[in-house]
XYZ file of C-alpha atoms in Angstrom:
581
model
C 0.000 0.000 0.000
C 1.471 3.555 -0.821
C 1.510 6.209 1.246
C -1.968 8.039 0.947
C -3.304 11.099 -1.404
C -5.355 13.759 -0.313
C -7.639 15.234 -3.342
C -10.899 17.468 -3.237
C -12.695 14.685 -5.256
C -12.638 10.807 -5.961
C -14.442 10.186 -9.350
C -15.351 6.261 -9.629
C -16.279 5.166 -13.169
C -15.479 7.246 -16.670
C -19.405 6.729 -18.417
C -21.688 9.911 -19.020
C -22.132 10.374 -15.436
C -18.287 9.948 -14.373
C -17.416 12.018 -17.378
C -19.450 14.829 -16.612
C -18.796 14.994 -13.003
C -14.939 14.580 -13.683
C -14.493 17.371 -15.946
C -17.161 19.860 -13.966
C -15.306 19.337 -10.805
C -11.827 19.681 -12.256
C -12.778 23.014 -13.828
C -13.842 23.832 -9.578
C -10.565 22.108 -8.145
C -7.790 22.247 -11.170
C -5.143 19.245 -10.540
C -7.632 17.765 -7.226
C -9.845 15.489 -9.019
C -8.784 11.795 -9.472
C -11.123 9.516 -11.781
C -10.525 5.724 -11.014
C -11.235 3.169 -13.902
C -11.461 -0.319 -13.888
C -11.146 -0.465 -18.076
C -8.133 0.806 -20.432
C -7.817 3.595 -22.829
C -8.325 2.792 -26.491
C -6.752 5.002 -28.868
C -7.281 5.206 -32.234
C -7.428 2.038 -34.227
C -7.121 -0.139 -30.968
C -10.391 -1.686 -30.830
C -10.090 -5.354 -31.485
C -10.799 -7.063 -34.654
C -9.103 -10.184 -35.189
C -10.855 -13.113 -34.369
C -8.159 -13.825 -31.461
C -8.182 -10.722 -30.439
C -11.554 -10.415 -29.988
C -12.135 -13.491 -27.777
C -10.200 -11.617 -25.151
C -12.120 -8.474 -25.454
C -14.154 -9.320 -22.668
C -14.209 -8.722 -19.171
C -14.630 -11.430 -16.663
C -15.485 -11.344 -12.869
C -13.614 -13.488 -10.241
C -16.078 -15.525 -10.710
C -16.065 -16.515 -14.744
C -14.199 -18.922 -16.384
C -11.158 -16.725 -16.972
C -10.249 -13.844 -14.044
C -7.220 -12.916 -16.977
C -10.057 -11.244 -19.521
C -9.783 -7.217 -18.928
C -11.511 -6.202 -22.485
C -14.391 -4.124 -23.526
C -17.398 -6.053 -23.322
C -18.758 -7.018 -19.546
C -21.675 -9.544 -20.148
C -23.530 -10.259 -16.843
C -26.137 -13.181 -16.412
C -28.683 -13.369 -14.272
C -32.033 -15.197 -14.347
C -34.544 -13.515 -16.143
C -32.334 -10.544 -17.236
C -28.644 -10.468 -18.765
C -27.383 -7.659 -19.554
C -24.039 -5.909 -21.774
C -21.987 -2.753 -20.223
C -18.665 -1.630 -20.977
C -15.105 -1.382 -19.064
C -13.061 1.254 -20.379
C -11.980 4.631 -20.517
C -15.518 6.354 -21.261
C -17.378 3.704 -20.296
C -20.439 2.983 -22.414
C -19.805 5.713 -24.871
C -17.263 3.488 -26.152
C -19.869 1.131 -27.489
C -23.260 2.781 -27.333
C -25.302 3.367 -30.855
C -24.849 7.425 -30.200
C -28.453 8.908 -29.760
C -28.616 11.730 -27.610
C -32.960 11.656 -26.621
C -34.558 13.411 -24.014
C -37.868 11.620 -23.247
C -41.111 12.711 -23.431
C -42.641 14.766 -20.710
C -44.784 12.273 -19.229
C -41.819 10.100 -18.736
C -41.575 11.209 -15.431
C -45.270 12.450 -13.821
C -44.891 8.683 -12.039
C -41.924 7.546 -10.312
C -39.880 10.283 -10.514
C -39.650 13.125 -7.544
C -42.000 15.611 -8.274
C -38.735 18.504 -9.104
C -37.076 16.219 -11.591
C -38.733 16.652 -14.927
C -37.963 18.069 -18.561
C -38.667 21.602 -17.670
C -36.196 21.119 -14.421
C -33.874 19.052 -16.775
C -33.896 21.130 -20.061
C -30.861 23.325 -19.485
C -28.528 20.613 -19.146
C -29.840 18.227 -21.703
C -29.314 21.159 -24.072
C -25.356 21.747 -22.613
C -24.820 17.833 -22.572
C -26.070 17.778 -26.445
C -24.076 21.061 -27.544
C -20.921 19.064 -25.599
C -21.634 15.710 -27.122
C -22.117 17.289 -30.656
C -25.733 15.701 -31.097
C -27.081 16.296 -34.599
C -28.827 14.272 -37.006
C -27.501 11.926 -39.763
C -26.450 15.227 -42.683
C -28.560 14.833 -46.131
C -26.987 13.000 -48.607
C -27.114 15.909 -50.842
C -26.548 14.010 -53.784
C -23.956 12.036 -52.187
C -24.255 8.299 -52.809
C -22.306 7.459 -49.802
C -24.188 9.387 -47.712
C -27.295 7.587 -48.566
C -28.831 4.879 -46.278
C -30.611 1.974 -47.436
C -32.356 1.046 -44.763
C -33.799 4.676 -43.757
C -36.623 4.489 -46.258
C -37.533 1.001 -45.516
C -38.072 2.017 -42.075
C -39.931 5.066 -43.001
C -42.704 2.913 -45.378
C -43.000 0.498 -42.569
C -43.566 3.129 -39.840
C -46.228 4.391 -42.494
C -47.814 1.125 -42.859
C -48.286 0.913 -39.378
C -49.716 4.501 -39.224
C -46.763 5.402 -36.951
C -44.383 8.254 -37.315
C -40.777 8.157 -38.106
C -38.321 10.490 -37.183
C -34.310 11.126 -37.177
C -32.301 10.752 -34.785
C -29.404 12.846 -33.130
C -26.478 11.109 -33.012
C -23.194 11.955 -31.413
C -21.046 11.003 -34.184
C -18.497 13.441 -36.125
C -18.927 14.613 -39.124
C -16.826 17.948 -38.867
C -16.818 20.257 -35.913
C -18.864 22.694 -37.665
C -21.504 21.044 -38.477
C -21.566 19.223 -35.105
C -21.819 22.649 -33.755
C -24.626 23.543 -36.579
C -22.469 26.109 -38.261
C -22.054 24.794 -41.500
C -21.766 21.776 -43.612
C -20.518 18.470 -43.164
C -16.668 17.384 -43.287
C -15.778 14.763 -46.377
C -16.049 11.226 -45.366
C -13.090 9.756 -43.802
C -11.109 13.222 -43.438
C -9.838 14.277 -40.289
C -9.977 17.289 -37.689
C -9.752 18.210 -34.487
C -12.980 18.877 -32.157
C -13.217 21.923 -30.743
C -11.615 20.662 -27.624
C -8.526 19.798 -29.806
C -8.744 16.296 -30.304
C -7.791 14.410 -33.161
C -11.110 12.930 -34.807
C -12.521 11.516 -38.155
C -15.269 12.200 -40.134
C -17.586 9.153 -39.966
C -16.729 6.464 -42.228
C -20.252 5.035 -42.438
C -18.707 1.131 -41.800
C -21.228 0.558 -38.639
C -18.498 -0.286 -36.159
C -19.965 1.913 -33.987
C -20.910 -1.077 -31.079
C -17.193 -2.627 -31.157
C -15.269 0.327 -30.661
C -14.836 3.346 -33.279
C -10.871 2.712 -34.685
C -11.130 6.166 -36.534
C -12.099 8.325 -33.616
C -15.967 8.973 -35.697
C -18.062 8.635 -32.627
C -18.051 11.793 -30.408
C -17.113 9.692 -27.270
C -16.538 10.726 -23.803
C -12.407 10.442 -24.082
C -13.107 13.016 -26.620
C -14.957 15.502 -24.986
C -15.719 15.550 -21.013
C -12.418 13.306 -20.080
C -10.270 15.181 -22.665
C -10.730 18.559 -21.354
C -10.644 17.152 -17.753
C -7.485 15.828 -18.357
C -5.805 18.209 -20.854
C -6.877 21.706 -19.633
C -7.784 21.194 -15.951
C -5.273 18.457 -14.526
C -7.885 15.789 -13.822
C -5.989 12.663 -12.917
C -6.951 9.569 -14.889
C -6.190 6.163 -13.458
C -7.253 3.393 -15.555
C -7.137 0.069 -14.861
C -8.050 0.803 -11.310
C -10.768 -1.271 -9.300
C -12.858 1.111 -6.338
C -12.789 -1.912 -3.640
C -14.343 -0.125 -0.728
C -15.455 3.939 0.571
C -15.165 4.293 4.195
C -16.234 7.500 6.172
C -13.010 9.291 8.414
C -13.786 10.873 11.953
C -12.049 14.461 12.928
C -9.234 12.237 13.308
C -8.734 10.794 9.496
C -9.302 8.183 10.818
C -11.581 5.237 9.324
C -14.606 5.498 11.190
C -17.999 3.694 10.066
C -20.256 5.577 12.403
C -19.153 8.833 10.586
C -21.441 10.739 7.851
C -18.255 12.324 5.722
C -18.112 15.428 6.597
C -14.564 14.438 7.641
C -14.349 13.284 4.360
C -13.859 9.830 2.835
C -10.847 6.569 2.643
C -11.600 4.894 -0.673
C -9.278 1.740 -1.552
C -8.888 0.420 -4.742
C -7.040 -2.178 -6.790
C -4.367 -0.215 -9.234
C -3.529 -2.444 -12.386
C -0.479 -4.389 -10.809
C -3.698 -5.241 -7.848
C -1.853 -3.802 -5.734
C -4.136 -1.820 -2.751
C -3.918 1.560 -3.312
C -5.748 4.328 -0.560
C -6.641 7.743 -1.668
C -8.100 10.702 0.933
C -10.647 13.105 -0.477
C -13.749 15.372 0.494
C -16.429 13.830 -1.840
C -16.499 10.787 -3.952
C -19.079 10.492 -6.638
C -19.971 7.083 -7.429
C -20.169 6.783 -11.252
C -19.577 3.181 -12.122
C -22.391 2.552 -14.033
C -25.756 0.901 -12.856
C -24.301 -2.582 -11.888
C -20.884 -1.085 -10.990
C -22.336 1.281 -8.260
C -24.992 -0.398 -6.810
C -21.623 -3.329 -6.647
C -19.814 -0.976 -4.422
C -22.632 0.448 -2.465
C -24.334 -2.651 -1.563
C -20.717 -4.319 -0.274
C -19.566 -1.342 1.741
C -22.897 -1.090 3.505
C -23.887 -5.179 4.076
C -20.494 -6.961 3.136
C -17.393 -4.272 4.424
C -20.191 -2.396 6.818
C -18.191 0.883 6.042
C -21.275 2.656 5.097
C -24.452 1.726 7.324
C -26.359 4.529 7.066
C -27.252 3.946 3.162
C -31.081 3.477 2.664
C -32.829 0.015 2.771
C -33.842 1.487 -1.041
C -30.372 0.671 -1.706
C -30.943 -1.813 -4.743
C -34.088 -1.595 -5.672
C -35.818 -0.296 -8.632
C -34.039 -1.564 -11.306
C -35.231 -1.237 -15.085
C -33.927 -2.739 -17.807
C -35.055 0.246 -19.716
C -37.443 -2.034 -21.764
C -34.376 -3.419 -24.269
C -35.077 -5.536 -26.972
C -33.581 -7.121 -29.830
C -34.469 -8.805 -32.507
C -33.717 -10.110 -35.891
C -35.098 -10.388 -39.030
C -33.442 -12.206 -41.848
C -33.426 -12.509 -45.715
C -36.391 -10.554 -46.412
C -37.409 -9.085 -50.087
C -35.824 -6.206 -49.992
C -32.487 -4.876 -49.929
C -31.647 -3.178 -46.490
C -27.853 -3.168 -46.217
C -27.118 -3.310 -42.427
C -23.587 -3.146 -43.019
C -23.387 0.559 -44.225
C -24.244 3.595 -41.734
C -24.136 4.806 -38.115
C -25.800 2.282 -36.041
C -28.879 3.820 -35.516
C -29.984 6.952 -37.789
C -34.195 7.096 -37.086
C -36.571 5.721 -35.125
C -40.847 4.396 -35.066
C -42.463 5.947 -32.194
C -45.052 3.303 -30.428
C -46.405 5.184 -28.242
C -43.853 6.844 -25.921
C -44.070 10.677 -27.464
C -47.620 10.205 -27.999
C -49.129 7.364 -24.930
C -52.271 5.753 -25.460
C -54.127 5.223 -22.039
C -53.402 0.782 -21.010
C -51.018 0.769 -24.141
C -47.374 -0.340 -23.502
C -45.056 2.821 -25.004
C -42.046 1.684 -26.341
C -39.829 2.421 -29.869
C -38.075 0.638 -33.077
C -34.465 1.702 -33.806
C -33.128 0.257 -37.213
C -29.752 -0.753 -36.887
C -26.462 -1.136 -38.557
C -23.778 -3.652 -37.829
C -20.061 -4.549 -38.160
C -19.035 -6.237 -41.689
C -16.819 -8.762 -40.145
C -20.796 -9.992 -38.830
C -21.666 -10.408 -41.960
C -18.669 -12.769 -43.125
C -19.460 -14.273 -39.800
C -22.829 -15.398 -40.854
C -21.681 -16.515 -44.197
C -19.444 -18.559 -42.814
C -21.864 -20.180 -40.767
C -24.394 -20.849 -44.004
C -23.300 -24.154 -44.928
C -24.391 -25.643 -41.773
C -27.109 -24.100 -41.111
C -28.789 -23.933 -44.501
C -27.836 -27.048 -46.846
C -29.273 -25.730 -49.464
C -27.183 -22.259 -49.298
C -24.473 -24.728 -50.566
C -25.844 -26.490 -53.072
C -26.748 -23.047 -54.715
C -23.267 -21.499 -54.203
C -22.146 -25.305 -55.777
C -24.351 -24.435 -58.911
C -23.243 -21.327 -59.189
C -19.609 -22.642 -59.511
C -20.343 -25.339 -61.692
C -21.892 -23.213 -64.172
C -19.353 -20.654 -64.289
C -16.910 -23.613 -65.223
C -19.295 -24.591 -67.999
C -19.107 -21.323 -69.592
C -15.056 -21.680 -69.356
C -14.739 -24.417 -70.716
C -17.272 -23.820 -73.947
C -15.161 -20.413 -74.548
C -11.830 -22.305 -74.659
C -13.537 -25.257 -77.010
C -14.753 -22.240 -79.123
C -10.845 -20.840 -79.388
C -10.873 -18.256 -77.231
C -9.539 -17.620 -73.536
C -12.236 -15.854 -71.201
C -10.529 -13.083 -69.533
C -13.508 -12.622 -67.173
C -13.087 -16.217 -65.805
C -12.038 -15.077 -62.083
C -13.996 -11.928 -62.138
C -17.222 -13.964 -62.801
C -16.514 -16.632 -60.262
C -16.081 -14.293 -57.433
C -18.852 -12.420 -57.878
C -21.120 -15.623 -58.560
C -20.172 -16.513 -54.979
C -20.298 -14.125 -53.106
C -23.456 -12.338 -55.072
C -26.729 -12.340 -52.637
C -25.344 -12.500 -49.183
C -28.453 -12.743 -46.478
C -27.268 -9.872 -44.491
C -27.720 -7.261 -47.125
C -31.768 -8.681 -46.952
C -31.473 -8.978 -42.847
C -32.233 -6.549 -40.121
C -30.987 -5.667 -36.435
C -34.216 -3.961 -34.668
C -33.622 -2.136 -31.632
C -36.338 -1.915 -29.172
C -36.712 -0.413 -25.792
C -39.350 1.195 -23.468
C -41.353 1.545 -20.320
C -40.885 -1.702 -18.915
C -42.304 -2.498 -14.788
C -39.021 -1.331 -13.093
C -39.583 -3.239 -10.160
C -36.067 -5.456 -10.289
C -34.009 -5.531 -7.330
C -30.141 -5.740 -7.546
C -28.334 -7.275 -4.151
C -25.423 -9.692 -3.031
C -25.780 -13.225 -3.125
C -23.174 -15.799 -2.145
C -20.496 -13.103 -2.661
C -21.533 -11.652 -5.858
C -23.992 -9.340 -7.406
C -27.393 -10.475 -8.379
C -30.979 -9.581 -9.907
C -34.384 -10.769 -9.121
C -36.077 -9.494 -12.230
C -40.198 -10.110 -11.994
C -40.242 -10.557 -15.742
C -44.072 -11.061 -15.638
C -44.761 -7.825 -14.888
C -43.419 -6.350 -17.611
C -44.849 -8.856 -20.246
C -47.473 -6.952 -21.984
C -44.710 -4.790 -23.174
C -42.487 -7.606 -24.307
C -45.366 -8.818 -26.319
C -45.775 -5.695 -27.808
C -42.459 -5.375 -29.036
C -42.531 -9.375 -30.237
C -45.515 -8.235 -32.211
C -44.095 -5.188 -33.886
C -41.671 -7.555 -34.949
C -43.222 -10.360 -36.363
C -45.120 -7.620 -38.623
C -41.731 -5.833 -39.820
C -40.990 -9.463 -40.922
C -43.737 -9.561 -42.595
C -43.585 -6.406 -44.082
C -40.219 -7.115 -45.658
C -41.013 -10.833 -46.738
C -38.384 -12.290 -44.413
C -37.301 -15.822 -44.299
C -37.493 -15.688 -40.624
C -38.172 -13.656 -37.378
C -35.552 -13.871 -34.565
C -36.326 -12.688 -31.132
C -33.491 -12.017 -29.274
C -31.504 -15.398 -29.024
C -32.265 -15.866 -25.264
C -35.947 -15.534 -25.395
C -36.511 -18.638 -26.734
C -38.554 -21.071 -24.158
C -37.385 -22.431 -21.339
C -34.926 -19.517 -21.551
C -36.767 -16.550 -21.357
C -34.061 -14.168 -20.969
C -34.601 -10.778 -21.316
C -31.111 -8.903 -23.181
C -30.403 -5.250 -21.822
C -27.634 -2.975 -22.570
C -29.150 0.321 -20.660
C -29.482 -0.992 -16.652
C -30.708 1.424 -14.971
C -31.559 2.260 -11.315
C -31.005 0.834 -7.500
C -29.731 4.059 -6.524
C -33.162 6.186 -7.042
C -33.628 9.687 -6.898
C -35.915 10.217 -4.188
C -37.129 13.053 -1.421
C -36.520 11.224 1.525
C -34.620 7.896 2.244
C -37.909 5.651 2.601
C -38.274 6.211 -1.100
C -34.963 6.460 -2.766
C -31.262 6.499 -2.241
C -29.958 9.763 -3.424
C -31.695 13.223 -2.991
C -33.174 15.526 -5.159
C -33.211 18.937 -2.940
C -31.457 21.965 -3.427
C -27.343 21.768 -2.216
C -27.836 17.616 -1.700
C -28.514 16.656 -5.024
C -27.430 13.005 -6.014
C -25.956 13.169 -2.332
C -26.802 9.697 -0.714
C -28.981 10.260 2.511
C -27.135 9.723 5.435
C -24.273 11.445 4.194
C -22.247 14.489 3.351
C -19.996 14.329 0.216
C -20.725 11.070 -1.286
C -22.944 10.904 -4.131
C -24.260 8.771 -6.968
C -24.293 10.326 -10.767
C -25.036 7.496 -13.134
C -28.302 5.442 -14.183
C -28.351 3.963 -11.241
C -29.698 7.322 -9.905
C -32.655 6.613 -12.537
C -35.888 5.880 -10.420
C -37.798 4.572 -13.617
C -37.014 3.641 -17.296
C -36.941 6.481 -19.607
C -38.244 4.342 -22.502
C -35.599 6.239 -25.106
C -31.874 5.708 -24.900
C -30.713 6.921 -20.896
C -27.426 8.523 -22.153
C -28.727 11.935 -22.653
C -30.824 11.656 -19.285
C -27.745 10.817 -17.540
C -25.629 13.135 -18.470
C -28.048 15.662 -18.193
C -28.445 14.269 -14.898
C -24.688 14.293 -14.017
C -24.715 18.400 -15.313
C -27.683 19.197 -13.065
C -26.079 17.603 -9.730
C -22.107 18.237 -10.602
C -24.045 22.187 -10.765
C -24.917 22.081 -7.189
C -21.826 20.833 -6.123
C -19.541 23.293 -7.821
C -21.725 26.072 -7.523
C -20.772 26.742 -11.008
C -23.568 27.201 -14.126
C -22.455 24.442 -16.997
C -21.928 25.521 -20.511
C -20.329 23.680 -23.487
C -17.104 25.476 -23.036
C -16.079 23.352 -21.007
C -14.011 26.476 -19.855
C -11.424 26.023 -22.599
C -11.449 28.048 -25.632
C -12.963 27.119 -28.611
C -10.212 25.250 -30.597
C -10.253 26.347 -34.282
């Protein structure tokens, strides 16, 4: 153990809450803010895409098959409920599909405190978006590569079903200027930096967005919030670092359990030799993501017993945010998954516009990686025999044509070119779809510690009629393309039943008083856990309901409105740095 630091601020976790709260309390305390994270930094081009290289892009828990895995993807099971985050520097911004969506109004009239709500909100989604450089997909303006197959398939379906389709706002890069809605997009594929000074790319369209961006295209957090922390206002930035445990000191400095912090705070962590490291500050904000936080809450307060006073709440309300996937494949029409951001529009059902005793949810289309698509190529032969008796027919008449040229006298130059293309011609991806779903699902999960580990008692029942929904919807985009087959996603298949999410949200509510929530809402407390001075919660853990749309913007919005109080100090996209031209 090294001797021990003494900051204004610990930071725990680098997603859109850490991120926010980092760089908003380094602008406050210059060089006395110190962001622990578990993940690594990924610079440009070192996202994984090797075969090899990918099978150790995961992370696993002491308790999984291999403790050595410290990669990208953290896939938790549970029964009822699995669910995808991410572990690395900018947490899930590093693999989320980019929208930036506040959610409708009515989102939170039930569950949420009665001062948290758009109006309350607004300010900060509208600094977070500015920061994050949310804008819509630009017009292809007679572009071909700009155009999107899939967009207008989407938009006849949403019309068949008398729904309404929309754009999305992305936080993708496609020139600082027009991120910043001053003028027209960059070229595809050139490069620039932000207006924070980093180095980014112009999106490249390949739909990589999920695995990692290698050209910088996606405005992630190590872009933006971290950058500026780091660069301009001496954040310090430990990756690879494990929180372990947050104890309370007495007048003293001493550790003292029966303390409420305003001594300020001991929090140990693992460093990336796991070696015990101790750091001394006067607030910690817990930002470690849904699972992550509620983790480290729930074992300093029943497993460590370094923080007693945290409310019985602690754990409870969990959402899954309503997520959804499904797949639809080798329909009638060409669709093209391969080519775009990952999501560019969505079909409202019912969450902008909610139908009294209907379930409100909505349909993202969806690009994917290439490499997927020679994936599921590969695969054909055994899953579809006669996918290889047509590829076999192919071949054998491109030989027959050979070899009647040469009888005839004549070599056919176009021998190779002909072959290829007959085999490769009429992959099923380019006629398959990736449909993104999520909405207001029960949020009535409850996250604790069982035999040592964290687990989830998800009441899947509850949320069923929205499920079914969803299944529905569907079934009828299948139809509506003249697909081969519908796919729900892979684990909902009976006896399974698994629900997928990749947007957990809440344990740590928002709440007036500790009999309803975990963190507070009030004036000069907010996100501050009750019982305590100085130790907060800014991530979607702090969510006290799903938000039916995509959390990120809600979170960071969030983060703004809290990392306000505690600074004192009105956010603006400046990020107090100068604009960099």
């Amino acid at each position: 153990m090294t001797n021990t630091t003494r900051v204004k601020a610990v930071v725990i976790g680098s997603g859109f809450g850490g991120a926010v709260a980092c760089c908003r309390l380094a602008i406050k305390w210059p060089g006395q803010v110190i962001l622990l994270e578990r993940g690594q930094r990924y610079p440009k081009g070192s996202f994984p895409r090797s075969p090899k290289s990918f099978s150790e892009n995961f992370w696993s828990t002491a308790t999984s098959g291999n403790s050595q895995l410290k990669g990208l993807f953290d896939v938790r099971n549970y029964r009822r409920m699995d669910a995808v985050v991410a572990a690395g520097l900018g947490g899930g911004s590093l693999i989320y599909a980019n929208v930036f969506m506040a959610p409708p109004s009515w989102v939170f009239d039930a569950q949420w405190p009665s001062t948290v709500n758009v109006d309350a909100l607004s300010g900060y989604y509208k600094v977070a978006g500015e920061v994050l450089g949310a804008r819509p997909l630009p017009p292809a303006s007679g572009d071909p590569r700009r155009e999107i197959t899939r967009r207008d398939l989407f938009e006849a379906f949403a019309a068949s079903e008398s729904r309404t389709s929309a754009p999305a706002e992305i936080c993708v890069f496609f020139g600082k200027h027009y991120g910043q809605n001053e003028g027209a997009p960059l070229p595809i594929g050139e490069q620039e930096s932000n207006r924070y000074g980093a180095s980014q790319t112009s999106c490249t369209y390949c739909g990589e967005c999920d695995i990692g961006c290698n050209v910088h295209a996606k405005n992630t957090l190590d872009l933006n919030y971290l950058y500026v922390a780091e660069q301009a206002h001496g954040a310090e930035i430990r990756t690879g670092c494990t929180a372990e445990r947050i104890t309370p000191l007495n007048a003293l400095g001493e550790d003292d359990s029966t303390a409420d912090g305003r001594h300020g705070y001991r929090v140990r962590y693992l460093d990336a030799d796991r070696q015990m490291q101790v750091i001394d500050t006067e607030r910690v904000v817990v930002s470690a993501g849904t699972l992550g936080s509620n983790e480290l809450l729930l074992r300093c307060r029943d497993e460590f017993g370094t923080l007693p006073r945290l409310s019985q709440q602690l754990g409870k309300r969990f959402s899954g945010n309503g997520d959804f996937v499904s797949v639809v494949v080798a329909g009638e029409k060409p669709i093209d998954p391969n080519y775009g951001p990952v999501i560019t529009q969505y079909i409202d059902y019912d969450l902008h516009r909610p139908q009294p005793g209907q379930p409100a949810f909505m349909l993202e289309d969806a690009a994917y990686p290439t490499l997927m698509s020679w994936y599921v190529e590969g695969l054909q032969p055994m899953l579809n025999p006669l996918y290889l008796i047509k590829r076999l027919g192919r071949s054998i008449s491109v030989f027959v044509r050979r070899v009647r040229q040469t009888l005839l006298g004549g070599k056919w130059s176009g021998s190779v070119v002909d072959y290829f293309y007959q085999l490769l011609r009429g992959d099923i991806s380019y006629r398959s779809s990736v449909l993104l779903f999520m909405g207001r699902d029960s949020g009535d999960g409850e996250l604790s510690l069982r035999n040592g580990s964290l687990d989830l008692n998800w009441p899947q029942k509850r949320s069923r009629p929205l499920y079914d929904a969803i299944v529905a919807s569907g079934k009828r985009f299948a139809q509506f393309i003249g697909a081969r087959a519908y796919i729900p996603q892979p684990t909902w298949a009976w006896p399974i039943r698994n629900n997928v999410t990749v947007h957990p949200l809440g344990g740590c509510a928002l709440a007036e008083n500790a009999a309803q929530g975990v963190v507070a809402t009030q004036a000069g407390a907010r996100g501050q856990a009750f019982g305590y001075h100085g130790l907060y919660v800014a991530d979607g853990a702090i969510l006290p309901a799903s938000v039916g749309a995509n959390p990120s913007a809600t979170i960071a919005a969030l983060a703004e409105w809290i990392a306000e109080d505690i600074t004192g100090i009105p956010p603006d996209a400046s990020l107090g740095v100068a604009h960099h031209d």
